[in-house]
PDB file of C-alpha atoms in Angstrom:
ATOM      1  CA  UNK A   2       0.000   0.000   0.000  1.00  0.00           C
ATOM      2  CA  UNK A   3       1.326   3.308  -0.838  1.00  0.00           C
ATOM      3  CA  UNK A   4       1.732   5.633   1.828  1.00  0.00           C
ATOM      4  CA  UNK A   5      -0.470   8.702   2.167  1.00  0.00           C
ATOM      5  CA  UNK A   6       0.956  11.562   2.198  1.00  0.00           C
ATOM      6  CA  UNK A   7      -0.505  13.159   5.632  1.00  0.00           C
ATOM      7  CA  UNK A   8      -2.303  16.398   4.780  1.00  0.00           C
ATOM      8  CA  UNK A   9      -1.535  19.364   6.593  1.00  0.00           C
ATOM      9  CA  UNK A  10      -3.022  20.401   9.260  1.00  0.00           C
ATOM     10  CA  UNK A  11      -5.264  23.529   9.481  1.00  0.00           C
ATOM     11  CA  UNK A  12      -3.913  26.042  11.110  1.00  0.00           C
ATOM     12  CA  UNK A  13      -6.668  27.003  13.593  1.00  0.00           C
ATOM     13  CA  UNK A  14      -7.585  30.976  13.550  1.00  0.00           C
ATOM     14  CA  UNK A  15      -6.150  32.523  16.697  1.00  0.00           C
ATOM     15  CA  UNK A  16      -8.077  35.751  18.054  1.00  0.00           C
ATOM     16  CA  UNK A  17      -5.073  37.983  19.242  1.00  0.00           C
ATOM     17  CA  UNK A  18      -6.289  38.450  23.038  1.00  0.00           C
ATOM     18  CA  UNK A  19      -7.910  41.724  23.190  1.00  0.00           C
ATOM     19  CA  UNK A  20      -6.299  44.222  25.755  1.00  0.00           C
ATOM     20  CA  UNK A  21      -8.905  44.428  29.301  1.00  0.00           C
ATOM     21  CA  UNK A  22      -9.573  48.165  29.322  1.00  0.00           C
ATOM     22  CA  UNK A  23      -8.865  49.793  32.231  1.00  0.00           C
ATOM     23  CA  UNK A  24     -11.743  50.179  34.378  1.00  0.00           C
ATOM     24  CA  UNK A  25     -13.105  53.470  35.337  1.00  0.00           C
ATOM     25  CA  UNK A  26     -12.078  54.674  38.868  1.00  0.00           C
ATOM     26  CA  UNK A  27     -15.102  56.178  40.646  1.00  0.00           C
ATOM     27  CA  UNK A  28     -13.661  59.347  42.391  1.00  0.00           C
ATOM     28  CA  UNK A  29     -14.453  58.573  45.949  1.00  0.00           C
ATOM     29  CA  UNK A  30     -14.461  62.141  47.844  1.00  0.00           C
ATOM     30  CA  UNK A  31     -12.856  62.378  50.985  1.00  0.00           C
ATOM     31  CA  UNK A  32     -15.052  63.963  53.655  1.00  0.00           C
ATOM     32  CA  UNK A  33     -14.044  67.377  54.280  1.00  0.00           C
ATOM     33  CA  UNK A  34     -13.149  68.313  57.777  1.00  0.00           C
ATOM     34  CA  UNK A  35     -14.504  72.478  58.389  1.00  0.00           C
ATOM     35  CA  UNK A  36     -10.721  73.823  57.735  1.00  0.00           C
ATOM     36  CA  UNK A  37     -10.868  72.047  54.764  1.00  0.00           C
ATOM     37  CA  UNK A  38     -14.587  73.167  53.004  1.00  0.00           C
ATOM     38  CA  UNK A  39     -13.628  76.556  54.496  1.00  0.00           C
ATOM     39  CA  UNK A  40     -10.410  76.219  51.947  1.00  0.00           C
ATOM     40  CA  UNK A  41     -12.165  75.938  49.129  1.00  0.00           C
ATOM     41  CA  UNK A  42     -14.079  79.230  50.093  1.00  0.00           C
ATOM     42  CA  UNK A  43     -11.206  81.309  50.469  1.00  0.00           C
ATOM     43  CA  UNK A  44      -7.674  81.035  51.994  1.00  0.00           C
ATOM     44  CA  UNK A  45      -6.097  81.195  55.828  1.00  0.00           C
ATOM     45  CA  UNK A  46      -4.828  84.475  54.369  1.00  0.00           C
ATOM     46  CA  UNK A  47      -8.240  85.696  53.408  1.00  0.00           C
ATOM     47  CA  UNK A  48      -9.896  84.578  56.494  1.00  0.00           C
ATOM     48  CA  UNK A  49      -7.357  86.433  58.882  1.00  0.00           C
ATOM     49  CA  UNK A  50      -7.374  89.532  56.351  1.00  0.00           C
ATOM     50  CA  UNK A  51     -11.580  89.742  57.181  1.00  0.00           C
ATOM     51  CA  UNK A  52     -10.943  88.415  61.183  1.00  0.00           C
ATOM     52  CA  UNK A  53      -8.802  91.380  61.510  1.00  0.00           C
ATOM     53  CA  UNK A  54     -11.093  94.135  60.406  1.00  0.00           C
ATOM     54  CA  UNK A  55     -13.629  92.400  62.628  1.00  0.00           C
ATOM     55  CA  UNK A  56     -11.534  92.515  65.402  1.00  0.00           C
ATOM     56  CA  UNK A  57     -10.424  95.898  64.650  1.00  0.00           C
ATOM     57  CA  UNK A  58     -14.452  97.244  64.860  1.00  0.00           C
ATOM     58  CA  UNK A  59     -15.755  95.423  67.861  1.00  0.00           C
ATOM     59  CA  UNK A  60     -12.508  94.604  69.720  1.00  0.00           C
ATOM     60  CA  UNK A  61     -10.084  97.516  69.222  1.00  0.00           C
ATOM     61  CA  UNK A  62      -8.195  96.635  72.113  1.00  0.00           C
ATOM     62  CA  UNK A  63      -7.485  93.508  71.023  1.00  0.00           C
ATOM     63  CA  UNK A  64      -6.860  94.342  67.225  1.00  0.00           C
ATOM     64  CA  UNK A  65      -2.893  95.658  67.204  1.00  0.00           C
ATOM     65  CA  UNK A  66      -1.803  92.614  69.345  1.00  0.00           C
ATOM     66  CA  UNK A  67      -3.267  90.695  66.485  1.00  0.00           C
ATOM     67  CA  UNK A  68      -1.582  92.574  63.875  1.00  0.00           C
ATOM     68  CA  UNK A  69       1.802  93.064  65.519  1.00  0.00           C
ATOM     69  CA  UNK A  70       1.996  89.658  67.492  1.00  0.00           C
ATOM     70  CA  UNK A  71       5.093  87.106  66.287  1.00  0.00           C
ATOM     71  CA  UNK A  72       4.093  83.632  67.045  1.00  0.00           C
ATOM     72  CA  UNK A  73       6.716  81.062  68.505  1.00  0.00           C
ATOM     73  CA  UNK A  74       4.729  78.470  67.716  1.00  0.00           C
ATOM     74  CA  UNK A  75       2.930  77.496  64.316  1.00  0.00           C
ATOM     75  CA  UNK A  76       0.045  76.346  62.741  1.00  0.00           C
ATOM     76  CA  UNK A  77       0.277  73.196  61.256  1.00  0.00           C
ATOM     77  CA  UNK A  78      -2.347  70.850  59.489  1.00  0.00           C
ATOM     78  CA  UNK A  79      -2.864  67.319  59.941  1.00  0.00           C
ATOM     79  CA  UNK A  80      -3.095  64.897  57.133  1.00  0.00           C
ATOM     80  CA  UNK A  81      -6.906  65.271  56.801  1.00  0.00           C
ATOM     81  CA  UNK A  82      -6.418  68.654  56.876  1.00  0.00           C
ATOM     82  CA  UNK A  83      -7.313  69.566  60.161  1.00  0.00           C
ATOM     83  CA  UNK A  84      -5.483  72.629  62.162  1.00  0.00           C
ATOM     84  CA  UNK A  85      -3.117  71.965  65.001  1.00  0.00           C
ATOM     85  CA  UNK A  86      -0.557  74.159  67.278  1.00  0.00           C
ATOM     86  CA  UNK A  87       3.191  72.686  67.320  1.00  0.00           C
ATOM     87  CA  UNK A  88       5.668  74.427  69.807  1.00  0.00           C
ATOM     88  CA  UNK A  89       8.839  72.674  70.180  1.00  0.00           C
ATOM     89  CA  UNK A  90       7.692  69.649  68.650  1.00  0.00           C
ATOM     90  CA  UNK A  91       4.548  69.531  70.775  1.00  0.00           C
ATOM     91  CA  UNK A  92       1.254  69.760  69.422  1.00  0.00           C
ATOM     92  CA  UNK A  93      -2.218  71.400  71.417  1.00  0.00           C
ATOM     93  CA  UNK A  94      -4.230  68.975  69.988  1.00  0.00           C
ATOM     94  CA  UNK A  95      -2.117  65.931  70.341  1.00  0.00           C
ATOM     95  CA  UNK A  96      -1.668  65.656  66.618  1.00  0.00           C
ATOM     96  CA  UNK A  97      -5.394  64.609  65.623  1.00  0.00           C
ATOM     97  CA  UNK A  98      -6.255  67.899  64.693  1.00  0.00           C
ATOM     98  CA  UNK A  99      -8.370  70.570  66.209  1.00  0.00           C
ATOM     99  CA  UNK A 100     -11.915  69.472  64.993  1.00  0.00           C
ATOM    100  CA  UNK A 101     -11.214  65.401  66.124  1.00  0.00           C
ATOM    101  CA  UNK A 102     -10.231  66.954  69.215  1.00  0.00           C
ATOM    102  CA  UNK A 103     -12.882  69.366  70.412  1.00  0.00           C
ATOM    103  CA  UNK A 104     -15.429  66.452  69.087  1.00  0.00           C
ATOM    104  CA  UNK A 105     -14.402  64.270  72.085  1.00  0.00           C
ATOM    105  CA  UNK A 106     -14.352  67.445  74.174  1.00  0.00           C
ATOM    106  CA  UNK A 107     -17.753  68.274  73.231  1.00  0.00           C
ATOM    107  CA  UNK A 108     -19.406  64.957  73.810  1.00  0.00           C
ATOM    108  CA  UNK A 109     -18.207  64.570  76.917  1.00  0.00           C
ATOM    109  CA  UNK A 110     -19.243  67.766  77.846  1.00  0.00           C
ATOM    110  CA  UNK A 111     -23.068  67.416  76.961  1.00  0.00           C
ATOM    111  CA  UNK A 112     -23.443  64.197  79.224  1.00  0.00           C
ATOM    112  CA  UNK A 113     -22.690  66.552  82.006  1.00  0.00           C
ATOM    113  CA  UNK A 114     -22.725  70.195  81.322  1.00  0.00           C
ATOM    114  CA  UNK A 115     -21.277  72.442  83.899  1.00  0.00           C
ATOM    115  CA  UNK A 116     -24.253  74.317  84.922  1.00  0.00           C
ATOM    116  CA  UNK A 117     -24.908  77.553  87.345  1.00  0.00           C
ATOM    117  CA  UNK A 118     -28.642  77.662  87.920  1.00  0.00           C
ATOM    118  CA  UNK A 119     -30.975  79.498  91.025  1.00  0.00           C
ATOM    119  CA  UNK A 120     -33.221  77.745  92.642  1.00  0.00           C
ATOM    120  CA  UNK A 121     -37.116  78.678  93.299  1.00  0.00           C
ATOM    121  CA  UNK A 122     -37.236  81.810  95.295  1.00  0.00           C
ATOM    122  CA  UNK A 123     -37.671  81.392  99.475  1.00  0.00           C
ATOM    123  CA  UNK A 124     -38.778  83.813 101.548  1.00  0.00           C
ATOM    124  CA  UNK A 125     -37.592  82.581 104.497  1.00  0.00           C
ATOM    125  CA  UNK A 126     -33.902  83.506 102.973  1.00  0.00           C
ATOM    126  CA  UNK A 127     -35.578  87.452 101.917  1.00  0.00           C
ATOM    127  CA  UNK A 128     -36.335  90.801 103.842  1.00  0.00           C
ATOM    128  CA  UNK A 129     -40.150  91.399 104.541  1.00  0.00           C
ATOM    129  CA  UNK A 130     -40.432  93.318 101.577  1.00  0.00           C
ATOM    130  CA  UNK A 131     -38.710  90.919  98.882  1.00  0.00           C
ATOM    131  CA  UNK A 132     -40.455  87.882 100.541  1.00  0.00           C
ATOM    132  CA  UNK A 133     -43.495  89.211 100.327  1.00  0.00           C
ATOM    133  CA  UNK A 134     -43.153  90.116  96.861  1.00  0.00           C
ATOM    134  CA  UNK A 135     -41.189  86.587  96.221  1.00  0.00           C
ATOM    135  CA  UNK A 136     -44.399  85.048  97.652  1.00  0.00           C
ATOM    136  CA  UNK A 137     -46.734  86.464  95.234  1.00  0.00           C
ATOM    137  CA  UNK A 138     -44.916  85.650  92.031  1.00  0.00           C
ATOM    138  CA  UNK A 139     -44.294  82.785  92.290  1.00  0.00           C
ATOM    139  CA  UNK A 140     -47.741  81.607  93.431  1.00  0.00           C
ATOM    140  CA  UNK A 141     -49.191  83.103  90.829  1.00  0.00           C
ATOM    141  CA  UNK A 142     -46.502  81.770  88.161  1.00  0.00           C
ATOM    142  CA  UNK A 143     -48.131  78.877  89.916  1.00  0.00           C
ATOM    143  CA  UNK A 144     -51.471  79.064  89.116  1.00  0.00           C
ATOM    144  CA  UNK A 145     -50.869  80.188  85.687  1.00  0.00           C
ATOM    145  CA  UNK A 146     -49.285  76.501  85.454  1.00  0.00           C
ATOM    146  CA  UNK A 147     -45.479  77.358  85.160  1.00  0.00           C
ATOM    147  CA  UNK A 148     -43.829  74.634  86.681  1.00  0.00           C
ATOM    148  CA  UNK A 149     -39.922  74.848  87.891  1.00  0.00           C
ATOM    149  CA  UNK A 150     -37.701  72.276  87.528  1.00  0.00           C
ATOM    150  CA  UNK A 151     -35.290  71.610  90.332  1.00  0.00           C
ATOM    151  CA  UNK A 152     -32.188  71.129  87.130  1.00  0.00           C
ATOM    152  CA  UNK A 153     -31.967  72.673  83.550  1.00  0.00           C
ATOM    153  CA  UNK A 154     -33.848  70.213  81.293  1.00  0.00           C
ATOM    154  CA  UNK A 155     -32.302  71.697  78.505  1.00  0.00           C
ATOM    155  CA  UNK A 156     -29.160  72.515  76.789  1.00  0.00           C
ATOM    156  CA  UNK A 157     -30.500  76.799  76.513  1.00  0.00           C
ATOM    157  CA  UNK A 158     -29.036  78.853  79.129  1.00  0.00           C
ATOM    158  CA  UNK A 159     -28.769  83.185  78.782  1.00  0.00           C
ATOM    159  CA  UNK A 160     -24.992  83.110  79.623  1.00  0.00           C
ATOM    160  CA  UNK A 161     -22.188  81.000  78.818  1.00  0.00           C
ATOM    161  CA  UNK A 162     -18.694  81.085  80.058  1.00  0.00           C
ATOM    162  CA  UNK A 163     -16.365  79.387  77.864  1.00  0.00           C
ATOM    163  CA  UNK A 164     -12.854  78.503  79.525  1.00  0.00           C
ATOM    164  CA  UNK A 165     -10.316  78.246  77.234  1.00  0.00           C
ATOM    165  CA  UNK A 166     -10.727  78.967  73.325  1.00  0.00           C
ATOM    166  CA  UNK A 167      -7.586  77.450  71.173  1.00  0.00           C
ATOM    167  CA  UNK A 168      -8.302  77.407  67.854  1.00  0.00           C
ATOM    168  CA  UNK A 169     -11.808  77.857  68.575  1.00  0.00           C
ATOM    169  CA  UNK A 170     -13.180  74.594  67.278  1.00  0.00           C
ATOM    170  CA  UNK A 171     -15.442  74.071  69.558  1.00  0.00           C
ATOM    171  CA  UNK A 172     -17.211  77.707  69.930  1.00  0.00           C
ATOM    172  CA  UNK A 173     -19.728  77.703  67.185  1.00  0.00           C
ATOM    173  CA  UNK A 174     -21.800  74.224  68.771  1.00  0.00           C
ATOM    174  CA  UNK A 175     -21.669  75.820  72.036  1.00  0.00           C
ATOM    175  CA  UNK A 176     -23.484  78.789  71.238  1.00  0.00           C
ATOM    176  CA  UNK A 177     -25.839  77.422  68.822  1.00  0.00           C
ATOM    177  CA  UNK A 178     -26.990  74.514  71.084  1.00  0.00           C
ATOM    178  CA  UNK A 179     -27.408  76.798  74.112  1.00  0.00           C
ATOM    179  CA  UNK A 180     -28.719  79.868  72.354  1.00  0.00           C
ATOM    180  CA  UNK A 181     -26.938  81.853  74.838  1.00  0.00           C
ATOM    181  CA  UNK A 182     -27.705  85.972  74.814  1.00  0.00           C
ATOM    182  CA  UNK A 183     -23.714  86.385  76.152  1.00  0.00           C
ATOM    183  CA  UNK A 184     -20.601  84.692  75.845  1.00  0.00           C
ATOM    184  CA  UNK A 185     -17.858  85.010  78.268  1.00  0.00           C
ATOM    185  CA  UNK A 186     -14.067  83.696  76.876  1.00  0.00           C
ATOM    186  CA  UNK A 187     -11.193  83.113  78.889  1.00  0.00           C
ATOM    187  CA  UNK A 188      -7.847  82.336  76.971  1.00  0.00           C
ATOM    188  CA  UNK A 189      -4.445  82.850  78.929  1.00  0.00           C
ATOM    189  CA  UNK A 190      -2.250  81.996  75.965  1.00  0.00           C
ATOM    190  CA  UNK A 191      -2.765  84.747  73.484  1.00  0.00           C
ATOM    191  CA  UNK A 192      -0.857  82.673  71.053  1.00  0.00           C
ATOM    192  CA  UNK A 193      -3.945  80.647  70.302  1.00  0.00           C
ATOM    193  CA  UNK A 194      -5.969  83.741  69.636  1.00  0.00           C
ATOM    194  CA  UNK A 195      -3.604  84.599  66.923  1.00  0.00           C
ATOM    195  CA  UNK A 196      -3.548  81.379  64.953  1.00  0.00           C
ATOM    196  CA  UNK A 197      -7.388  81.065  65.017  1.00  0.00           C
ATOM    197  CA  UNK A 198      -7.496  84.276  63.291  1.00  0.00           C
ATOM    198  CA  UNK A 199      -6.606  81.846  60.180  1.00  0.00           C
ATOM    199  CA  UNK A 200      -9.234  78.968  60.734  1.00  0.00           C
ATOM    200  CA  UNK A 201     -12.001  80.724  62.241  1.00  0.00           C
ATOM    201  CA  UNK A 202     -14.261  82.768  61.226  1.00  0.00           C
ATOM    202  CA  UNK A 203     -14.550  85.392  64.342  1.00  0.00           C
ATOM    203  CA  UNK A 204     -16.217  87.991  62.069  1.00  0.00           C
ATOM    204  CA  UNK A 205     -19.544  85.685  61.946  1.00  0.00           C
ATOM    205  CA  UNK A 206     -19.728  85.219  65.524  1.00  0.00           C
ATOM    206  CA  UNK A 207     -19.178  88.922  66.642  1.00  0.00           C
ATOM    207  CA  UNK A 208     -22.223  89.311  64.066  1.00  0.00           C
ATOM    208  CA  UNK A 209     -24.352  87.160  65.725  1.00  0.00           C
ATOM    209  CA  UNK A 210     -23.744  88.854  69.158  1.00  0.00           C
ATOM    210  CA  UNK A 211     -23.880  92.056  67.966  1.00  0.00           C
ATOM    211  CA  UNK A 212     -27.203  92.136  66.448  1.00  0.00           C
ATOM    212  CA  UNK A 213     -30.754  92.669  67.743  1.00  0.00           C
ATOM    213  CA  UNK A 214     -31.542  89.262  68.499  1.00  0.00           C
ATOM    214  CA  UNK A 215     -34.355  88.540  70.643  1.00  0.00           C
ATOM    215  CA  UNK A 216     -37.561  86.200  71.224  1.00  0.00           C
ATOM    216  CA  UNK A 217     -40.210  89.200  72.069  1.00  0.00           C
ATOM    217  CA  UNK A 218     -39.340  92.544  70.791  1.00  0.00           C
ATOM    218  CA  UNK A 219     -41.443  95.435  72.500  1.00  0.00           C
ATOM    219  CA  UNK A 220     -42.020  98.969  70.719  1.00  0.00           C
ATOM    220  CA  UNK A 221     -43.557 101.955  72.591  1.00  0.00           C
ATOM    221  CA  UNK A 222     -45.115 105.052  70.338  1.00  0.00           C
ATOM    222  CA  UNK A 223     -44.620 102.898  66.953  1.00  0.00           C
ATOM    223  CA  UNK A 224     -45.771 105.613  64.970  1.00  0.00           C
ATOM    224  CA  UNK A 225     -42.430 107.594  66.132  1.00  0.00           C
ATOM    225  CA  UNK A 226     -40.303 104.591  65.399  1.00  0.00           C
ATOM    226  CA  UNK A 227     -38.883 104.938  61.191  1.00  0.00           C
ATOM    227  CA  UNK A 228     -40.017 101.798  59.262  1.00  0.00           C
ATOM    228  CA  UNK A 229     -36.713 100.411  58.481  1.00  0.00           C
ATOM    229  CA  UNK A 230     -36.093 100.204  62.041  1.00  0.00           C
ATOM    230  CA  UNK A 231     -38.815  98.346  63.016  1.00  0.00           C
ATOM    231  CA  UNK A 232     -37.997  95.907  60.194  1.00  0.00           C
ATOM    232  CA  UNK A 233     -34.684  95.297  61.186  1.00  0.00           C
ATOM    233  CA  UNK A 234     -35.759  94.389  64.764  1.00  0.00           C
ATOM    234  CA  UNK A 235     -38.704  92.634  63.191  1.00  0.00           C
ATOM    235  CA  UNK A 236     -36.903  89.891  61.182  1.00  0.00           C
ATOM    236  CA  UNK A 237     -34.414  89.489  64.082  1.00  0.00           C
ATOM    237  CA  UNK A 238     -37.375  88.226  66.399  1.00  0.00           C
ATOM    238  CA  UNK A 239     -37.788  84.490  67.052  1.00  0.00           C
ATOM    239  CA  UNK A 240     -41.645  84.775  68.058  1.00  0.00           C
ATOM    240  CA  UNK A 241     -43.486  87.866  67.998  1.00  0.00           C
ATOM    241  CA  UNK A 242     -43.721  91.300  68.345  1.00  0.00           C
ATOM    242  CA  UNK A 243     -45.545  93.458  70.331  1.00  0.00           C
ATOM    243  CA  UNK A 244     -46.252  97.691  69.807  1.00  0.00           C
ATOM    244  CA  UNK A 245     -48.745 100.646  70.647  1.00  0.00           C
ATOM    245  CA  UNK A 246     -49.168 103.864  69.523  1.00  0.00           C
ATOM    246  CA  UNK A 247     -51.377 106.786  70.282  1.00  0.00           C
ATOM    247  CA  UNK A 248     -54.383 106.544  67.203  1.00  0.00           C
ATOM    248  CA  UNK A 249     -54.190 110.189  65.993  1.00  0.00           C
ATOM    249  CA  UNK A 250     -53.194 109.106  63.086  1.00  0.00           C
ATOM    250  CA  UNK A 251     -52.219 107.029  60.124  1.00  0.00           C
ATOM    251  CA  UNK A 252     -48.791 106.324  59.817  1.00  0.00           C
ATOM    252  CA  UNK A 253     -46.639 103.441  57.611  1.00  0.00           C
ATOM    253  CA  UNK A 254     -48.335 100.778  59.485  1.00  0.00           C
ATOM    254  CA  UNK A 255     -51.329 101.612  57.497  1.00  0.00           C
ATOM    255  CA  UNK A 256     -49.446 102.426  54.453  1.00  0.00           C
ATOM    256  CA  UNK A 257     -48.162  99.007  54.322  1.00  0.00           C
ATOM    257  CA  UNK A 258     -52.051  97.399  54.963  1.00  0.00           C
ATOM    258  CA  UNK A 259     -50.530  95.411  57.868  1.00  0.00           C
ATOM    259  CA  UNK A 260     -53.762  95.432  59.872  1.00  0.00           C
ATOM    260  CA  UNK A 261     -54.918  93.544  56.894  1.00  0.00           C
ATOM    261  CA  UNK A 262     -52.776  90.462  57.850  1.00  0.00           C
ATOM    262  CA  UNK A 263     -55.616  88.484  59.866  1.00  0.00           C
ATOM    263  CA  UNK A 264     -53.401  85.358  60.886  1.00  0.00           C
ATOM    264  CA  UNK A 265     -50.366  87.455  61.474  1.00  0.00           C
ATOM    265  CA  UNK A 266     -51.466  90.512  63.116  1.00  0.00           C
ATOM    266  CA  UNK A 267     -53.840  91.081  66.494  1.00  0.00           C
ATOM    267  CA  UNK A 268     -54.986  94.418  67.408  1.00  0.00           C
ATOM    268  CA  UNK A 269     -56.294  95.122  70.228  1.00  0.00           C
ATOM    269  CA  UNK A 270     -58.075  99.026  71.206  1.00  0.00           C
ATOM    270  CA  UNK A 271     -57.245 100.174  74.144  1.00  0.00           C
ATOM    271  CA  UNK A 272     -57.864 103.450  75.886  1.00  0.00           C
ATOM    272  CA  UNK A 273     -58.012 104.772  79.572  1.00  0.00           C
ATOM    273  CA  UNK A 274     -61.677 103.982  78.815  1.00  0.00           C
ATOM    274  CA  UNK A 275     -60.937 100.356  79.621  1.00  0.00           C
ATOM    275  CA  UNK A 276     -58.776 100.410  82.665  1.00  0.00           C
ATOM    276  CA  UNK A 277     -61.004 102.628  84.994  1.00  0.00           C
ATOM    277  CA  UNK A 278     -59.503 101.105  88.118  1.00  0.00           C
ATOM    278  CA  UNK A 279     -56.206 102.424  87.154  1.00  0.00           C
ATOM    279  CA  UNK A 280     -57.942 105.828  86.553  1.00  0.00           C
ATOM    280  CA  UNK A 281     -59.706 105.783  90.175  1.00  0.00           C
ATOM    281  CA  UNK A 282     -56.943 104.711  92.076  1.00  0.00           C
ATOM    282  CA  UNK A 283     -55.176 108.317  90.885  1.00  0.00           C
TER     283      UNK A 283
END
């Protein structure tokens, strides 16, 4: 038999391996620490430039210490961006940054808050004439329903004394949450001041103190008070205000139809008409 001549064998097609493309990276955003959103907003440098005129309006006394001060120490950042005091290789904040810092201060503080409160008024402990008076008020806060707590059931207090301020990280919680009226600030190290001119914003907070806030606002002889003024003290009032006037005559308050605003406006006529036991005890 003659031998076959084998036939060649097909060469079998081969697909050059296609390349895996690179998979997309999702750009994960780091969570911004306070330094580091107020960064994008405008510099250290900026912040200090606008501290300083701040300081320089409500706090002259403070303002050429400020401007003339050399530090020793420095301001550094942390990795995440946060602010921290070195001196001599020592940091305030123990190297985890202001904001980590103050957040551990802070929580511990709220579980028990340092608190100065007066109790319910005795008149064993006043003269005749304040116990007397002592007496009556508070029986009839009584009967009107108030009722006294013997502690602060909440975090609102009218003063606050704040010992110690750093870079102030933990300022702007501590008056929000207590909606204190004043704010007291001790800080020995002047040092501190200085720096926090760069990371905190102390023009916002003397604005917030230095305005008309208030919950009632009162306003005697309205028709003698400009409109602008009463609408700046207006807007800055957390629940209502209150005003008379002698009617002899129209004035803006009719010019801007506010009688006309029935679930926003009570009026009430008074006259010595109404209160004749006031007039006969004259």
């Amino acid at each position: 038999m003659a031998a076959r001549t084998p036939e060649p064998k097909k060469k079998a097609s081969k697909k050059a391996a296609k390349t895996p493309k690179p998979k997309k990276k999702t750009a994960k955003k780091a969570a911004r620490t306070p330094a580091a959103e107020a960064a994008v907003e405008e510099t250290p440098e900026e912040l200090r430039a606008r501290n300083l005129e701040a300081f320089e309006k409500h706090m002259p006394q403070v303002h050429p210490f400020l401007v003339n001060h050399s530090p020793q120490s420095t301001l550094v950042y942390t990795e995440d961006g946060e602010p921290d005091v070195e001196f001599r290789g020592v940091r305030l904040y123990d190297g985890v940054g202001a904001f980590t810092y103050a957040r551990k201060q802070l929580d511990t503080f709220w579980k028990n808050p340092s608190r100065l409160f007066f109790n319910l008024m005795d008149s064993k402990n006043l003269d005749s004439h304040a116990g007397l008076f002592g007496a009556k008020l508070m029986k009839r806060a009584m009967d009107d329903g108030f009722v006294f707590r013997k502690v602060p059931d909440s975090k609102d207090c009218y003063f606050m004394v704040i010992m110690g301020i750093g870079l102030a990280p933990h300022l702007k919680e501590l008056i929000d949450e207590t909606k204190c009226q004043h704010v007291i600030m001790f800080e020995p190290n002047m040092e501190f001041l200085y720096h926090s001119t760069f990371v905190f914003d102390w023009g916002e907070l003397f604005e917030k103190f230095t305005g008309g806030r208030r919950d009632i606002h009162f306003w005697n002889e309205l028709n003698n008070i400009h409109r602008l003024s009463y609408m700046e003290g207006d807007v800055r009032t957390r629940l209502f205000t209150i005003a008379d006037w002698n009617p002899y005559g129209e004035f803006w308050f009719h010019d801007d139809k506010l009688a006309e605003e029935k679930g926003n406006v009570y009026i009430h006529r008074l006259t010595y008409h109404d209160t004749p036991e006031v007039i006969s005890k004259r």
